[in-house]
mmCIF file of C-alpha atoms in Angstrom:
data_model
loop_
_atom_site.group_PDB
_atom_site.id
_atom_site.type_symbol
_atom_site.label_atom_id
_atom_site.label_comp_id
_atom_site.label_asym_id
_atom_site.label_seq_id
_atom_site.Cartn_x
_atom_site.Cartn_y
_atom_site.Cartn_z
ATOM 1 C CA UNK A 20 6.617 -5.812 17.818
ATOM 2 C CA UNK A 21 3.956 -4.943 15.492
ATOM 3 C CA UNK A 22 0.356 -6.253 15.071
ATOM 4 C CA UNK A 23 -2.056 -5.312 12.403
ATOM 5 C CA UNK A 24 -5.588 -6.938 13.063
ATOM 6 C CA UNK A 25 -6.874 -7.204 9.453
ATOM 7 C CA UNK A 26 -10.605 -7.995 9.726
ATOM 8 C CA UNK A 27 -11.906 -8.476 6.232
ATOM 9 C CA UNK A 28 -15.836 -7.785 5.085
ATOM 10 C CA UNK A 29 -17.984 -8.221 2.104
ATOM 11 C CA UNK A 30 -21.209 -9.005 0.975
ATOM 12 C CA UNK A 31 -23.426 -8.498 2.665
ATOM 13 C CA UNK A 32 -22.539 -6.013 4.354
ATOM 14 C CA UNK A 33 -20.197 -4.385 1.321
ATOM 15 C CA UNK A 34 -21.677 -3.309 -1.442
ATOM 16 C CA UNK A 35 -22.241 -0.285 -3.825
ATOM 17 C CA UNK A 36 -23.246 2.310 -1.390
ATOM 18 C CA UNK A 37 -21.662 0.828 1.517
ATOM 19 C CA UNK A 38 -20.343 3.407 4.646
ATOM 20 C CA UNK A 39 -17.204 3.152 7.064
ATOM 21 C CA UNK A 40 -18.467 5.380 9.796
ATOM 22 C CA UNK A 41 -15.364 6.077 12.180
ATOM 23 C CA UNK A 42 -14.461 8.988 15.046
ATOM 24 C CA UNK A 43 -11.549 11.119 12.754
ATOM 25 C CA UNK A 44 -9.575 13.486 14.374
ATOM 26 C CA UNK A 45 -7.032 12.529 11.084
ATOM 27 C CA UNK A 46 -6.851 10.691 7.581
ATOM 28 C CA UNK A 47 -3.636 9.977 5.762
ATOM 29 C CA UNK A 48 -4.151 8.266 2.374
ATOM 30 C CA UNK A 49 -1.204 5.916 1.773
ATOM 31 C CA UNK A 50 -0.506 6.756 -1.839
ATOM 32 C CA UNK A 51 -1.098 8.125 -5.062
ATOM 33 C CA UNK A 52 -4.062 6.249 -5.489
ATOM 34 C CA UNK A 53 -5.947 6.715 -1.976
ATOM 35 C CA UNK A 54 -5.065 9.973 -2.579
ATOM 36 C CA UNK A 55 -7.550 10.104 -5.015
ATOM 37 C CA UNK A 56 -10.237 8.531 -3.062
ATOM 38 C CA UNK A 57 -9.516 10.820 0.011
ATOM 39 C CA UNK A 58 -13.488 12.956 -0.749
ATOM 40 C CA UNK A 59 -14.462 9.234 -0.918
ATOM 41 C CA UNK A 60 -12.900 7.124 1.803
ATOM 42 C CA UNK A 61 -16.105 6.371 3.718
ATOM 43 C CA UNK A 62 -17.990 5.146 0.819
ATOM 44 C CA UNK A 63 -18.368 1.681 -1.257
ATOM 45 C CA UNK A 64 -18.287 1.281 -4.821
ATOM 46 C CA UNK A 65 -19.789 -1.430 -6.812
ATOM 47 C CA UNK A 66 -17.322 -3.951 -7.834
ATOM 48 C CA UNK A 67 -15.431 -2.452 -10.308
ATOM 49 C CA UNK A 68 -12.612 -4.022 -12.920
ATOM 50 C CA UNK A 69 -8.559 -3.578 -12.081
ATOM 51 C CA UNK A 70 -9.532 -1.164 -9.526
ATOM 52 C CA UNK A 71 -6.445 -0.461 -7.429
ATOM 53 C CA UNK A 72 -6.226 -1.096 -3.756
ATOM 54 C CA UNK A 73 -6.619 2.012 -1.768
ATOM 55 C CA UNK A 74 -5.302 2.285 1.972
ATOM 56 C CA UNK A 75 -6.098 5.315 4.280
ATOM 57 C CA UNK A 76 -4.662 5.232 7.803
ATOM 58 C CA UNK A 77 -6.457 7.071 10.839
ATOM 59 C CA UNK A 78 -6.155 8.537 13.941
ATOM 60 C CA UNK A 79 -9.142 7.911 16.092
ATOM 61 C CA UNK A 80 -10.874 9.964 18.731
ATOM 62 C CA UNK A 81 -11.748 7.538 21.952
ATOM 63 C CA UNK A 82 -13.704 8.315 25.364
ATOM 64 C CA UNK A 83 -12.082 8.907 28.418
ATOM 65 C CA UNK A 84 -11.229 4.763 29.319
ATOM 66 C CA UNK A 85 -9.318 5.169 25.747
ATOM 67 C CA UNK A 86 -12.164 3.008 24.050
ATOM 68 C CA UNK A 87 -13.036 3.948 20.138
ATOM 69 C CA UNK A 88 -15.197 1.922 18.066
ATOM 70 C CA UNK A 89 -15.749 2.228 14.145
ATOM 71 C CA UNK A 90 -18.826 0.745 12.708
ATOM 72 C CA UNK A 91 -19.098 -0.772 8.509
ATOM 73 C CA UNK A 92 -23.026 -0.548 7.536
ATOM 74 C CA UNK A 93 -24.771 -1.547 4.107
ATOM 75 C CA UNK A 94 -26.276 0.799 1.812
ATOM 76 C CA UNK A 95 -29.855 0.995 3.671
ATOM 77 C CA UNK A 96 -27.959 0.920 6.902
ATOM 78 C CA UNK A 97 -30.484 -2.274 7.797
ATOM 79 C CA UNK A 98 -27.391 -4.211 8.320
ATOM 80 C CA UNK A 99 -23.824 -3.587 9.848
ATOM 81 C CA UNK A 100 -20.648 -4.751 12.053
ATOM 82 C CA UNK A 101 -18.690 -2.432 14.799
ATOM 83 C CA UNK A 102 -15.232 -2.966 15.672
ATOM 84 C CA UNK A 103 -14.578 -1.811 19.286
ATOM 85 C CA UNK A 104 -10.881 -1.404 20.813
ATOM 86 C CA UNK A 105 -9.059 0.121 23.107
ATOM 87 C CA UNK A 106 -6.397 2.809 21.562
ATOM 88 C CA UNK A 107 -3.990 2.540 24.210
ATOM 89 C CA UNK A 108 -3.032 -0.865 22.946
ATOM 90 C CA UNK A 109 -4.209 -0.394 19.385
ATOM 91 C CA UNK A 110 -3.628 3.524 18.194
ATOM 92 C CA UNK A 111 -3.466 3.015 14.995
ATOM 93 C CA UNK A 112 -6.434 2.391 12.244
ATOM 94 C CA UNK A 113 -5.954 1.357 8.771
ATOM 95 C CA UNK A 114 -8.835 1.080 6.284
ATOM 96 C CA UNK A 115 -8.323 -1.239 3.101
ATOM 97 C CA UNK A 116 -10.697 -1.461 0.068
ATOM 98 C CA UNK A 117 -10.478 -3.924 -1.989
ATOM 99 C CA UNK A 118 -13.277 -2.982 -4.471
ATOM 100 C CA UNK A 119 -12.505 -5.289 -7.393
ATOM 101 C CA UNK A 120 -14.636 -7.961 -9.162
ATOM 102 C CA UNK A 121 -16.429 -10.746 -6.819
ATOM 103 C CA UNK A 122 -14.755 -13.407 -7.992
ATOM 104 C CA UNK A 123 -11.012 -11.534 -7.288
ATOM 105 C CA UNK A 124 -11.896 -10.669 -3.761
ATOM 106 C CA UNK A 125 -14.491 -7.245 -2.983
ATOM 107 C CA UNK A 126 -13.878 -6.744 0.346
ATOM 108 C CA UNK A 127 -12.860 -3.979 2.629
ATOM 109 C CA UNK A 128 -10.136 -4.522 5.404
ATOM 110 C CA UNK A 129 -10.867 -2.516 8.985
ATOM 111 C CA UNK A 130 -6.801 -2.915 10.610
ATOM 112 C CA UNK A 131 -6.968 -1.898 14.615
ATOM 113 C CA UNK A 132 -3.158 -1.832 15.098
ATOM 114 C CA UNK A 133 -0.604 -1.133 16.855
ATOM 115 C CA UNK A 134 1.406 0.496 14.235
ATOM 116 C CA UNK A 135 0.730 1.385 10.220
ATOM 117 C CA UNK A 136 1.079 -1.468 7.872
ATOM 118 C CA UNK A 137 4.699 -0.124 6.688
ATOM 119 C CA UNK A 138 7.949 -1.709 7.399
ATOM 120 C CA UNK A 139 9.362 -2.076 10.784
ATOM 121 C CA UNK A 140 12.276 0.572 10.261
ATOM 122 C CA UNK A 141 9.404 3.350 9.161
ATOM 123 C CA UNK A 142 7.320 2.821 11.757
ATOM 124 C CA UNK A 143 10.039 2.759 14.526
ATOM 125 C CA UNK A 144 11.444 6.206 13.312
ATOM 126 C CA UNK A 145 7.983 7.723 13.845
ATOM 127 C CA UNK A 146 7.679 6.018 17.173
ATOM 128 C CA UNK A 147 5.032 3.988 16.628
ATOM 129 C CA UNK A 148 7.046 0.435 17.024
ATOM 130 C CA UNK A 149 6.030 -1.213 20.011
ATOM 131 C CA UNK A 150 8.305 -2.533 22.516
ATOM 132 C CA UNK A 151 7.887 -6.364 24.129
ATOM 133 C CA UNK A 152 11.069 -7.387 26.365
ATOM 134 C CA UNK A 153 12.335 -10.878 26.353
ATOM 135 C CA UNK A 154 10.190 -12.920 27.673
ATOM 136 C CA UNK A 155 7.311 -9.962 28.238
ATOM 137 C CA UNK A 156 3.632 -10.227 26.826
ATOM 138 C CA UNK A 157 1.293 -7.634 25.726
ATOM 139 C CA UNK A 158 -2.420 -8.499 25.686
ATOM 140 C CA UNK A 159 -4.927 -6.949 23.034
ATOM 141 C CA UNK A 160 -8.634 -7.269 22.664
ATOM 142 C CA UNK A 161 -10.454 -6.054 19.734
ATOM 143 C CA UNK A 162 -14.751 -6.397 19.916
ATOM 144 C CA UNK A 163 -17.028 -7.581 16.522
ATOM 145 C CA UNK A 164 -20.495 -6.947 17.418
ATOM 146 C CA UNK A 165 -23.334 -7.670 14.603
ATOM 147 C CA UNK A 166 -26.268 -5.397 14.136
ATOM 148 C CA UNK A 167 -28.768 -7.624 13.105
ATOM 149 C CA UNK A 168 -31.466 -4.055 11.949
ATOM 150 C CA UNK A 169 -31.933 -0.866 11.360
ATOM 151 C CA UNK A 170 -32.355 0.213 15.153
ATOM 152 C CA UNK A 171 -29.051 -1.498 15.799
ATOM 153 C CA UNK A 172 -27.129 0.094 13.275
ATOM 154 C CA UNK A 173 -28.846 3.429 13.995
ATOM 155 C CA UNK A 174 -27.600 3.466 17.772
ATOM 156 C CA UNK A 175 -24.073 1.848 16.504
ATOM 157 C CA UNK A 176 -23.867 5.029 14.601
ATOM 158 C CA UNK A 177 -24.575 7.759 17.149
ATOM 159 C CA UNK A 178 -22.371 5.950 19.656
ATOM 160 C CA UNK A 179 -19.450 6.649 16.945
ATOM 161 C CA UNK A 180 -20.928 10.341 16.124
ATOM 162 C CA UNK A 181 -20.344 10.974 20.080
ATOM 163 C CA UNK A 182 -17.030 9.894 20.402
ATOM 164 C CA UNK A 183 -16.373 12.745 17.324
ATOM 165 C CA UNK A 184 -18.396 15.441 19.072
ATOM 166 C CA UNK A 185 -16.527 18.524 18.752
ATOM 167 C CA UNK A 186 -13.957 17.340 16.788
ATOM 168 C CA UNK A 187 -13.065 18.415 13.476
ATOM 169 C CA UNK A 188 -11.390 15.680 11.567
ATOM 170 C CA UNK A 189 -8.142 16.770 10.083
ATOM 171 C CA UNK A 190 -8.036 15.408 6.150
ATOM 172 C CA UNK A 191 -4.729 15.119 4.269
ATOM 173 C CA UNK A 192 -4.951 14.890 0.291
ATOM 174 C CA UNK A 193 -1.520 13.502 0.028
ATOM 175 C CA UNK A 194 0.545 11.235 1.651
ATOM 176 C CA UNK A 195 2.388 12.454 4.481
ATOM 177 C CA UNK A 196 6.068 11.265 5.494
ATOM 178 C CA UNK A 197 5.345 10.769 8.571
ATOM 179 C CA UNK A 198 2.477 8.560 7.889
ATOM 180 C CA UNK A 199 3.546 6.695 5.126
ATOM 181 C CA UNK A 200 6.602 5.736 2.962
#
């Protein structure tokens, strides 16, 4: 089985100067083109015509219960929205932007999954295809919280810096195999 939790944001919380702060231990860009965003993957752009889609996937470092949490903030950091999961049922982490016009959809994508967005037969060569018998379930639970100010986004923040203590994030300027196809 596979399940890709594709949580969409925009205004106002994207916008030019816009920040996806997340606990790396690794980023894979998916292509040519993230590949070319890699210095830039935490930041927002203004809207910008036929920009191209650019996907980087993520490991995540967690606490000791397995628990990570990534948190999207506006420019001024006045205003933001965490994602909180547990990696033992969601290891993987996709981020999606989607920076074109207003009108043709500027939003960002933050993808808790269980695997990478790539086909089924990728995914289960890399061992990263979940398993459900017949008949089995899995249960998955994946937290939005809203920080309504400044103060909420600023302790947000340091609970994500924490989780990274120590840890220094392993960046990949091209696509790897193993990541992507």
């Amino acid at each position: 089985m596979q399940l890709l939790y594709h949580v969409n944001f925009g205004p106002p919380i994207l916008g030019p100067g816009a920040r996806l702060v997340a606990p790396v231990t690794m980023v894979v860009p998916r292509d040519k083109t993230a590949a070319g965003g890699i210095d830039h993957w935490p930041n927002y752009i203004a809207p910008q015509p036929a920009f191209e889609e650019e996907v980087f996937f993520f490991d995540l470092a967690a606490d000791d219960a397995g628990r990570t949490q990534v948190l999207l903030h506006n420019a001024e950091a006045t205003v933001g929205v965490s994602l909180r999961f547990d990696k033992r049922q969601l290891p993987c982490f996709s981020q999606w932007k989607n920076t074109v016009p207003l009108e043709d959809g500027y939003v960002t994508g933050l993808e808790p999954g269980t695997s990478y967005p790539n086909p089924r037969k990728h995914e289960a060569q890399h061992g990263r295809l979940a398993k459900l018998p017949p008949g089995g379930s899995r249960e998955f639970e994946v937290e939005l919280t809203w920080h309504q100010d400044a103060a909420a986004v600023a302790r947000a923040e340091k609970e994500v810096i924490q989780l990274q203590e120590g840890i220094q994030p392993v960046v990949h300027r091209t696509p790897q195999p193993e990541w992507c196809i």
